[in-house]
Amino acid sequence: MSVFRTMPVEDVLTRGERSGLIRRLTGRDLVGFGIGIIIGTGVFTLAGIEAKEHAGPSVVLSFVVGGIVAALAALAYAELASAVPTAGSAYTYGYATLGELFAWIIGWDLLLEFALGAAVVSRSWSGYVSNLLGLPPQWFGEDATINVGAILIIAILTVIAVVGIRESSWVTNALVVVKVAVCVLVIVAGLFFFNGANLTPFIPPAQPAPETASGLEQPLLQAALGMEQSMYGIGGMFTAAAIVFFAYTGFEALANLGEETKRPKRDLPVGLLGSLIVCTVLYVAVAIVLTAMVDYRQIDEAAPLAAAFQSVGQPWVAALIALGAVTGLTSVMMVELVTIGRIGFAMSRDGLLPPKLSQVHPKWGTPHRMTIGGAVVIMLLAGFIPISELADMVSIGALSGFVIVSIAVPVLRSRKPDLHRPFKMPLSPVLPIISALACLYLMSNLDVITWIRFGAWLVLGLAIYFGYGHRHARLADPSRSK
């Protein structure tokens, strides 16, 4: 009954082949899914907000730092996903290497990351649609008592996610084409209004934080070292890196599609690394253009890119950006809903959640119960709670998962040296350790209140695990372990 019991890799692979999920996805579909979930709030809002509040023009470096850390984690994901292609991604990898308790914690964190992320994005989507179409603010946007727009878009996308993974990929790929085209338009059009003077100083000198700032809003690292709360400078750049990491979260969703990919050992690494490279290039280019067009102190936090083009007399570009934001945010929600279904499916199949959640629809071949259940929770959050201040929790949930995935690579190599690995993370165990430490460092740059909320979520999760999951897990009964 140890909380550190592990799931045999052979059992994971065998059960994956008889899961009932249908293999319909190609490498191109996975790249589309990756870009679909990565490009969204980060490029349309976070770049401007973090440039103004923490980093100035060096927000460009923040995206580079975030991209490097994400790339290290993606290398670890690529090795594990190619060797153990299964639903559950980091949760399953943790179960096979570090033990059941770690698996539960990371699965619980992933559910937090994607559910909260979908709720935040749906509220942003509602606001953009309201501005674009002139819809009533009492039903759409942050001022709504009940955000009907956020609830409706989640409901519509849930239907698509339940009907089938192939249909979900068609919708996602179509939306990806639109928003990538808009990103390219922003970069090309913005070059005509490029003002190098706005990039100086590239790293603004550090200065004290406003007196209104709460101590709970101070980065954990600063608080632990007894440093004065500040903004800008090198510290501000790393704080922004920790926050804009939200923009990279989601690529790990691809690892949850291993049981629905035609050739997972080849296509999963292609999808993970390919989508991340494309998105990093676009993020950095957009951040350079934005901070060169507008003085970082004058950036509009509500709609940074659209306002930047309006300020230079190009309202038509601003309108296209709003359209790109709507499509971009839609694809993010689509992939997050698909991912929540797969994570819950894996945890339920292992007995840590009620078994009905792992039932696959006989016609559509999707984990419909978990997808619908997750969507109901998201709609409640998005409809009634203004949760923009909780967006940092998406980053801390993802980073904690990346720590476990990075550690899992050398652990699994030690325990299963003969396991076939079509893709190998280079320089193991050095690079996986660097990846884990880099994730921990970014986590330390998130504010104190985020850590408090994260701790509360973990306590709730542990209560559920010890109250239900530990006793009902398949590994608790050897006759049900296969």
Coordinates of C-alpha atoms in Angstrom, one line a residue:
M1 CA 0.0 0.0 0.0
S2 CA 3.0 2.3 -0.4
V3 CA 2.3 5.8 -1.8
F4 CA 5.5 5.3 -3.9
R5 CA 4.3 2.2 -5.8
T6 CA 5.0 2.5 -9.5
M7 CA 3.0 1.4 -12.6
P8 CA 5.1 -1.1 -14.7
V9 CA 5.9 0.4 -18.1
E10 CA 4.8 -2.8 -19.8
D11 CA 1.4 -2.5 -18.3
V12 CA 1.1 1.1 -19.4
L13 CA 1.9 0.2 -23.0
T14 CA -0.4 -2.8 -23.0
R15 CA -3.3 -1.0 -21.6
G16 CA -2.8 1.9 -24.1
E17 CA -3.3 -0.5 -27.0
R18 CA -6.7 -1.6 -25.6
S19 CA -7.9 1.7 -24.3
G20 CA -10.7 2.1 -26.9
L21 CA -9.3 5.5 -28.1
I22 CA -9.0 5.6 -31.9
R23 CA -5.7 6.4 -33.6
R24 CA -6.5 9.2 -36.1
L25 CA -3.9 11.9 -35.7
T26 CA -0.8 12.6 -37.8
G27 CA 2.3 14.6 -37.1
R28 CA 0.9 17.6 -38.9
D29 CA -2.3 17.4 -36.7
L30 CA -0.1 17.4 -33.6
V31 CA 1.8 20.5 -34.7
G32 CA -1.5 22.2 -35.4
F33 CA -2.8 21.2 -31.9
G34 CA 0.5 22.5 -30.4
I35 CA 0.4 25.9 -32.1
G36 CA -3.4 26.0 -31.4
I37 CA -2.9 25.8 -27.6
I38 CA 0.3 27.8 -27.3
I39 CA -0.5 30.9 -29.3
G40 CA -3.2 32.8 -27.6
T41 CA -3.2 35.0 -24.5
G42 CA 0.6 35.2 -24.5
V43 CA 1.0 36.9 -27.8
F44 CA -2.2 39.0 -27.7
T45 CA -2.0 40.3 -24.1
L46 CA 0.9 39.2 -22.0
A47 CA 3.7 40.6 -24.1
G48 CA 2.3 44.1 -23.6
I49 CA 1.3 43.7 -20.0
E50 CA 4.7 42.4 -18.9
A51 CA 6.6 44.9 -20.9
K52 CA 4.8 47.7 -19.1
E53 CA 4.7 46.2 -15.6
H54 CA 8.0 44.3 -15.2
A55 CA 10.5 44.2 -18.1
G56 CA 10.2 47.0 -20.5
P57 CA 11.7 46.1 -24.0
S58 CA 13.6 43.2 -22.3
V59 CA 10.3 41.3 -22.3
V60 CA 11.8 40.0 -25.6
L61 CA 14.5 38.3 -23.4
S62 CA 11.7 37.1 -21.1
F63 CA 10.2 35.2 -24.0
V64 CA 13.6 33.8 -25.0
V65 CA 14.2 32.6 -21.4
G66 CA 10.7 31.1 -21.2
G67 CA 11.2 29.4 -24.6
I68 CA 14.5 27.9 -23.6
V69 CA 13.0 26.4 -20.4
A70 CA 10.0 25.2 -22.3
A71 CA 12.4 23.6 -24.9
L72 CA 14.3 21.7 -22.2
A73 CA 11.0 20.4 -20.9
A74 CA 9.9 19.5 -24.4
L75 CA 13.0 17.4 -24.9
A76 CA 12.1 15.4 -21.8
Y77 CA 8.5 15.1 -22.9
A78 CA 9.6 14.0 -26.4
E79 CA 11.7 11.1 -25.0
L80 CA 9.0 9.9 -22.6
A81 CA 6.2 10.4 -25.1
S82 CA 8.0 8.5 -27.9
A83 CA 8.9 5.6 -25.5
V84 CA 5.6 5.5 -23.6
P85 CA 2.9 6.9 -25.9
T86 CA -0.1 7.0 -23.6
A87 CA -2.9 9.3 -22.4
G88 CA -2.0 11.1 -19.2
S89 CA 1.5 12.4 -20.3
A90 CA 3.4 13.7 -17.2
Y91 CA 0.9 12.0 -14.9
T92 CA 1.6 8.6 -16.4
Y93 CA 5.4 9.2 -16.6
G94 CA 5.4 10.1 -12.9
Y95 CA 3.5 6.9 -12.1
A96 CA 6.0 4.7 -14.0
T97 CA 9.0 6.3 -12.5
L98 CA 8.6 8.2 -9.2
G99 CA 5.5 6.6 -7.7
E100 CA 1.8 7.0 -7.2
L101 CA 1.9 10.0 -4.9
F102 CA 4.0 12.0 -7.3
A103 CA 1.7 10.9 -10.2
W104 CA -1.4 12.1 -8.3
I105 CA 0.2 15.4 -7.5
I106 CA 1.2 16.1 -11.2
G107 CA -2.2 14.9 -12.5
W108 CA -3.9 17.2 -10.0
D109 CA -1.7 20.1 -11.1
L110 CA -2.4 19.4 -14.8
L111 CA -6.1 19.5 -14.2
L112 CA -5.6 22.8 -12.4
E113 CA -3.5 24.2 -15.3
F114 CA -5.8 23.3 -18.1
A115 CA -9.1 24.0 -16.3
L116 CA -8.0 27.4 -15.0
G117 CA -6.4 28.2 -18.3
A118 CA -9.5 27.4 -20.2
A119 CA -11.6 29.5 -17.8
V120 CA -9.3 32.5 -18.1
V121 CA -9.1 32.3 -21.9
S122 CA -12.9 31.9 -22.3
R123 CA -13.4 35.2 -20.4
S124 CA -10.8 36.9 -22.6
W125 CA -12.6 35.5 -25.6
S126 CA -15.9 36.9 -24.4
G127 CA -14.3 40.4 -24.0
Y128 CA -12.8 40.4 -27.5
V129 CA -16.0 39.2 -29.1
S130 CA -17.9 42.0 -27.3
N131 CA -15.5 44.6 -28.5
L132 CA -15.4 43.2 -32.1
L133 CA -19.2 42.8 -32.5
G134 CA -20.5 45.4 -30.1
L135 CA -22.3 42.9 -27.9
P136 CA -23.9 44.0 -24.5
P137 CA -21.2 44.2 -21.8
Q138 CA -23.7 43.0 -19.1
W139 CA -23.4 39.6 -20.7
F140 CA -19.9 39.6 -22.3
G141 CA -16.6 40.7 -20.8
E142 CA -15.2 41.2 -17.3
D143 CA -17.9 43.6 -16.1
A144 CA -20.7 41.0 -16.6
T145 CA -22.3 39.6 -13.5
I146 CA -22.7 36.3 -15.4
N147 CA -20.3 36.0 -18.3
V148 CA -22.7 34.3 -20.8
G149 CA -20.2 34.6 -23.6
A150 CA -17.6 32.6 -21.7
I151 CA -20.1 29.9 -20.8
L152 CA -21.5 29.6 -24.4
I153 CA -18.1 29.2 -26.1
I154 CA -17.1 26.5 -23.7
A155 CA -20.4 24.7 -24.2
I156 CA -20.0 24.8 -28.0
L157 CA -16.4 23.6 -28.0
T158 CA -17.2 20.8 -25.6
V159 CA -19.6 19.4 -28.1
I160 CA -16.9 19.4 -30.8
A161 CA -14.4 17.8 -28.3
V162 CA -16.8 15.0 -27.4
V163 CA -17.9 14.2 -31.0
G164 CA -14.4 13.2 -32.0
I165 CA -10.7 13.9 -31.9
R166 CA -10.4 14.1 -35.7
E167 CA -13.1 16.8 -35.8
S168 CA -11.4 18.6 -33.0
S169 CA -8.2 18.7 -35.0
W170 CA -10.0 20.0 -38.1
V171 CA -11.4 22.9 -36.2
T172 CA -8.0 23.6 -34.4
N173 CA -6.0 23.5 -37.7
A174 CA -8.4 25.9 -39.4
L175 CA -8.1 28.4 -36.5
V176 CA -4.3 28.0 -36.4
V177 CA -4.0 29.1 -40.0
V178 CA -6.0 32.3 -39.3
K179 CA -4.1 33.3 -36.1
V180 CA -0.6 32.5 -37.5
A181 CA -1.5 34.7 -40.5
V182 CA -2.5 37.5 -38.2
C183 CA 0.8 37.2 -36.2
V184 CA 2.8 37.4 -39.5
L185 CA 0.7 40.5 -40.5
V186 CA 1.5 42.1 -37.1
I187 CA 5.2 41.5 -37.6
V188 CA 5.4 42.7 -41.2
A189 CA 3.1 45.7 -40.8
G190 CA 4.8 46.7 -37.5
L191 CA 8.2 46.9 -39.2
F192 CA 6.9 50.0 -41.1
F193 CA 6.5 51.8 -37.7
F194 CA 9.6 50.5 -36.1
N195 CA 11.2 53.1 -33.8
G196 CA 14.5 51.9 -32.4
A197 CA 14.5 54.7 -29.8
N198 CA 11.7 52.9 -27.9
L199 CA 14.0 50.0 -27.3
T200 CA 16.5 52.1 -25.3
P201 CA 17.2 51.2 -22.6
F202 CA 16.6 47.7 -23.5
I203 CA 16.7 46.6 -19.8
P204 CA 15.3 49.6 -17.9
P205 CA 17.0 50.3 -14.6
A206 CA 15.5 48.6 -11.5
Q207 CA 13.2 50.8 -9.5
P208 CA 11.1 50.3 -6.3
A209 CA 7.7 48.8 -6.8
P210 CA 4.7 51.2 -6.3
E211 CA 3.8 51.8 -2.7
T212 CA 0.3 50.3 -3.3
A213 CA 1.9 46.9 -4.1
S214 CA 1.2 44.2 -1.5
G215 CA 3.9 42.1 0.0
L216 CA 2.0 39.1 -1.2
E217 CA 2.6 40.3 -4.8
Q218 CA 6.4 40.1 -4.3
P219 CA 8.2 37.3 -6.1
L220 CA 8.9 34.5 -3.7
L221 CA 12.7 34.7 -4.4
Q222 CA 12.8 38.4 -3.4
A223 CA 10.8 37.7 -0.3
A224 CA 13.0 34.8 0.8
L225 CA 16.2 36.8 0.3
G226 CA 14.7 39.8 2.1
M227 CA 15.1 42.0 -0.9
E228 CA 13.2 45.3 -1.5
Q229 CA 10.2 44.7 -3.8
S230 CA 11.2 46.2 -7.2
M231 CA 10.3 46.2 -10.9
Y232 CA 12.4 46.3 -14.1
G233 CA 16.1 45.5 -14.2
I234 CA 17.3 41.9 -14.5
G235 CA 15.0 40.8 -11.7
G236 CA 12.0 42.3 -13.6
M237 CA 13.0 40.5 -16.8
F238 CA 13.1 37.1 -14.9
T239 CA 9.8 37.9 -13.2
A240 CA 8.3 38.6 -16.6
A241 CA 9.8 35.3 -17.9
A242 CA 8.0 33.4 -15.1
I243 CA 4.7 35.0 -16.0
V244 CA 5.0 34.9 -19.8
F245 CA 5.8 31.2 -19.4
F246 CA 2.0 31.0 -19.3
A247 CA 2.3 31.7 -23.0
Y248 CA 4.2 28.4 -23.5
T249 CA 2.1 26.2 -21.3
G250 CA 0.0 23.7 -23.1
F251 CA 2.5 22.1 -25.5
E252 CA 2.5 19.2 -23.1
A253 CA -1.1 18.6 -24.1
L254 CA 0.3 16.8 -27.1
A255 CA 1.8 14.1 -24.9
N256 CA -1.8 13.2 -23.8
L257 CA -2.7 12.2 -27.4
G258 CA -0.3 9.3 -27.7
E259 CA -3.1 6.7 -27.8
E260 CA -4.8 8.6 -30.6
T261 CA -1.7 9.2 -32.8
K262 CA -1.1 6.9 -35.8
R263 CA 2.7 6.8 -35.4
P264 CA 3.3 8.1 -31.9
K265 CA 7.0 7.2 -31.7
R266 CA 7.8 9.5 -34.6
D267 CA 5.0 12.0 -34.6
L268 CA 4.9 13.0 -30.9
P269 CA 8.5 14.4 -30.9
V270 CA 7.7 16.2 -34.2
G271 CA 4.6 17.8 -32.8
L272 CA 6.2 18.8 -29.4
L273 CA 9.3 20.4 -30.8
G274 CA 7.9 21.7 -34.1
S275 CA 5.1 23.6 -32.5
L276 CA 7.3 25.0 -29.8
I277 CA 9.9 26.3 -32.3
V278 CA 7.3 28.0 -34.4
C279 CA 5.6 29.7 -31.4
T280 CA 8.9 30.9 -29.9
V281 CA 9.9 32.6 -33.1
L282 CA 6.5 34.3 -33.4
Y283 CA 6.5 35.4 -29.8
V284 CA 9.9 37.0 -29.9
A285 CA 9.2 38.7 -33.2
V286 CA 5.8 40.1 -32.0
A287 CA 7.4 41.3 -28.7
I288 CA 10.2 43.2 -30.6
V289 CA 7.7 44.9 -33.0
L290 CA 5.3 45.9 -30.1
T291 CA 8.0 47.4 -27.9
A292 CA 9.5 49.2 -30.9
M293 CA 6.2 50.7 -32.0
V294 CA 5.1 52.0 -28.6
D295 CA 7.0 53.3 -25.5
Y296 CA 6.7 50.4 -23.0
R297 CA 5.3 52.9 -20.4
Q298 CA 2.4 53.8 -22.7
I299 CA 1.3 50.3 -23.7
D300 CA -2.4 49.7 -23.4
E301 CA -2.8 46.7 -21.1
A302 CA -6.3 45.8 -22.3
A303 CA -5.5 45.3 -26.0
P304 CA -1.7 46.0 -26.5
L305 CA -1.4 45.0 -30.1
A306 CA -4.6 46.5 -31.4
A307 CA -4.0 49.8 -29.5
A308 CA -0.5 50.0 -30.9
F309 CA -1.7 50.0 -34.4
Q310 CA -4.5 52.4 -33.6
S311 CA -1.9 54.8 -32.2
V312 CA -0.1 54.8 -35.6
G313 CA -3.3 55.3 -37.6
Q314 CA -3.9 51.8 -38.7
P315 CA -7.3 50.8 -37.4
W316 CA -7.8 48.1 -40.1
V317 CA -4.8 46.2 -38.7
A318 CA -6.3 46.6 -35.2
A319 CA -9.5 45.0 -36.4
L320 CA -7.7 42.1 -37.9
I321 CA -5.8 41.6 -34.7
A322 CA -9.1 41.4 -32.8
L323 CA -10.2 38.7 -35.2
G324 CA -6.9 36.9 -34.8
A325 CA -7.4 37.1 -31.0
V326 CA -10.8 35.5 -31.2
T327 CA -9.7 32.6 -33.4
G328 CA -6.5 32.2 -31.4
L329 CA -8.3 32.0 -28.0
T330 CA -10.8 29.6 -29.5
S331 CA -8.2 27.1 -30.5
V332 CA -6.6 27.3 -27.1
M333 CA -9.8 26.4 -25.4
M334 CA -10.4 23.6 -27.9
V335 CA -7.1 21.9 -27.1
E336 CA -7.5 22.4 -23.3
L337 CA -10.8 20.7 -23.3
V338 CA -9.4 17.8 -25.2
T339 CA -6.5 17.5 -22.8
I340 CA -8.6 17.6 -19.6
G341 CA -10.6 14.7 -20.9
R342 CA -7.4 12.6 -21.6
I343 CA -5.8 13.4 -18.2
G344 CA -8.9 12.5 -16.3
F345 CA -9.3 9.4 -18.4
A346 CA -5.9 8.2 -17.5
M347 CA -6.3 8.9 -13.8
S348 CA -9.7 7.2 -13.7
R349 CA -8.4 4.2 -15.6
D350 CA -5.8 3.8 -12.9
G351 CA -8.5 3.9 -10.2
L352 CA -7.4 7.3 -8.7
L353 CA -10.7 8.8 -9.9
P354 CA -14.1 7.2 -10.2
P355 CA -14.1 4.5 -13.0
K356 CA -17.0 6.0 -14.9
L357 CA -14.9 8.9 -15.9
S358 CA -12.7 6.5 -18.0
Q359 CA -15.6 5.2 -20.1
V360 CA -15.1 5.8 -23.8
H361 CA -18.1 6.8 -26.0
P362 CA -19.0 3.7 -28.1
K363 CA -19.6 5.8 -31.3
W364 CA -17.2 8.7 -31.0
G365 CA -14.3 7.0 -29.2
T366 CA -13.7 9.9 -26.8
P367 CA -13.7 10.1 -23.0
H368 CA -17.0 12.0 -23.0
R369 CA -17.8 11.8 -19.3
M370 CA -14.6 13.4 -18.2
T371 CA -14.6 16.0 -21.0
I372 CA -18.2 17.1 -20.1
G373 CA -17.5 17.0 -16.4
G374 CA -14.4 19.2 -16.8
A375 CA -16.3 21.6 -19.1
V376 CA -19.0 22.1 -16.4
V377 CA -16.4 23.1 -13.9
I378 CA -14.8 25.5 -16.4
M379 CA -18.1 27.1 -17.2
L380 CA -18.8 27.7 -13.5
L381 CA -15.4 29.3 -13.1
A382 CA -15.6 31.3 -16.2
G383 CA -19.2 32.4 -15.8
F384 CA -19.1 33.7 -12.2
I385 CA -15.6 34.3 -11.0
P386 CA -13.2 37.0 -12.3
I387 CA -10.1 34.9 -12.3
S388 CA -7.6 36.9 -14.2
E389 CA -5.5 37.3 -11.0
L390 CA -5.2 33.5 -10.9
A391 CA -3.5 33.2 -14.3
D392 CA -0.1 32.8 -12.6
M393 CA -1.3 29.5 -11.2
V394 CA -1.4 28.1 -14.7
S395 CA 2.4 28.8 -14.9
I396 CA 3.2 27.3 -11.5
G397 CA 1.1 24.2 -12.3
A398 CA 2.9 23.7 -15.6
L399 CA 6.3 24.3 -14.2
S400 CA 5.8 21.9 -11.3
G401 CA 4.9 19.2 -13.9
F402 CA 7.9 20.0 -16.0
V403 CA 10.1 19.4 -12.9
I404 CA 8.7 15.9 -12.5
V405 CA 9.0 15.1 -16.2
S406 CA 12.6 16.2 -16.3
I407 CA 13.5 14.0 -13.3
A408 CA 11.6 11.1 -14.8
V409 CA 13.9 10.9 -17.8
P410 CA 17.1 9.7 -16.0
V411 CA 15.0 7.7 -13.5
L412 CA 13.3 5.7 -16.3
R413 CA 16.7 5.2 -18.1
S414 CA 18.1 3.7 -14.9
R415 CA 15.1 1.5 -14.3
K416 CA 14.4 0.5 -17.9
P417 CA 17.7 0.8 -19.8
D418 CA 16.5 -1.6 -22.6
L419 CA 13.3 0.3 -23.3
H420 CA 13.1 1.4 -26.9
R421 CA 13.5 5.1 -27.1
P422 CA 13.0 6.5 -30.7
F423 CA 13.9 9.9 -29.4
K424 CA 16.5 10.6 -26.6
M425 CA 17.0 13.7 -24.6
P426 CA 20.8 14.6 -25.1
L427 CA 23.3 14.8 -22.3
S428 CA 21.3 12.9 -19.7
P429 CA 21.3 13.2 -16.7
V430 CA 22.9 16.6 -16.9
L431 CA 20.4 18.3 -19.2
P432 CA 17.3 16.9 -17.4
I433 CA 18.7 18.2 -14.1
I434 CA 19.3 21.6 -15.6
S435 CA 15.8 21.5 -17.0
A436 CA 14.3 20.8 -13.5
L437 CA 16.4 23.5 -11.8
A438 CA 15.5 26.0 -14.5
C439 CA 11.8 25.3 -13.9
L440 CA 12.3 25.6 -10.2
Y441 CA 14.0 29.0 -10.7
L442 CA 11.2 30.3 -12.8
M443 CA 8.7 29.1 -10.1
S444 CA 10.6 31.1 -7.5
N445 CA 10.0 34.3 -9.5
L446 CA 6.2 33.9 -9.1
D447 CA 4.6 36.0 -6.3
V448 CA 3.9 34.8 -2.8
I449 CA 0.1 34.7 -3.2
T450 CA 0.5 32.4 -6.1
W451 CA 2.5 30.0 -4.0
I452 CA -0.1 30.2 -1.2
R453 CA -3.0 29.4 -3.6
F454 CA -0.9 26.6 -5.2
G455 CA -0.3 25.1 -1.7
A456 CA -4.0 25.2 -0.9
W457 CA -4.8 23.4 -4.2
L458 CA -2.2 20.7 -3.3
V459 CA -3.7 20.2 0.2
L460 CA -7.2 19.7 -1.4
G461 CA -5.7 17.2 -3.9
L462 CA -3.9 15.3 -1.2
A463 CA -7.1 15.0 0.8
I464 CA -8.9 13.5 -2.2
Y465 CA -6.0 11.1 -2.8
F466 CA -5.8 9.8 0.7
G467 CA -9.5 9.8 1.1
Y468 CA -10.3 8.0 -2.2
G469 CA -7.5 7.4 -4.8
H470 CA -5.0 5.6 -2.6
R471 CA -7.5 2.9 -1.6
H472 CA -9.2 2.5 -4.9
A473 CA -6.1 2.6 -7.1
R474 CA -5.6 -0.5 -9.4
L475 CA -2.2 -1.1 -7.9
A476 CA -3.9 -1.5 -4.5
D477 CA -5.4 -4.7 -5.8
P478 CA -3.0 -6.9 -7.8
S479 CA -5.8 -8.6 -9.6
R480 CA -6.9 -5.2 -11.2
S481 CA -3.4 -3.9 -12.0
K482 CA -3.4 -5.1 -15.6

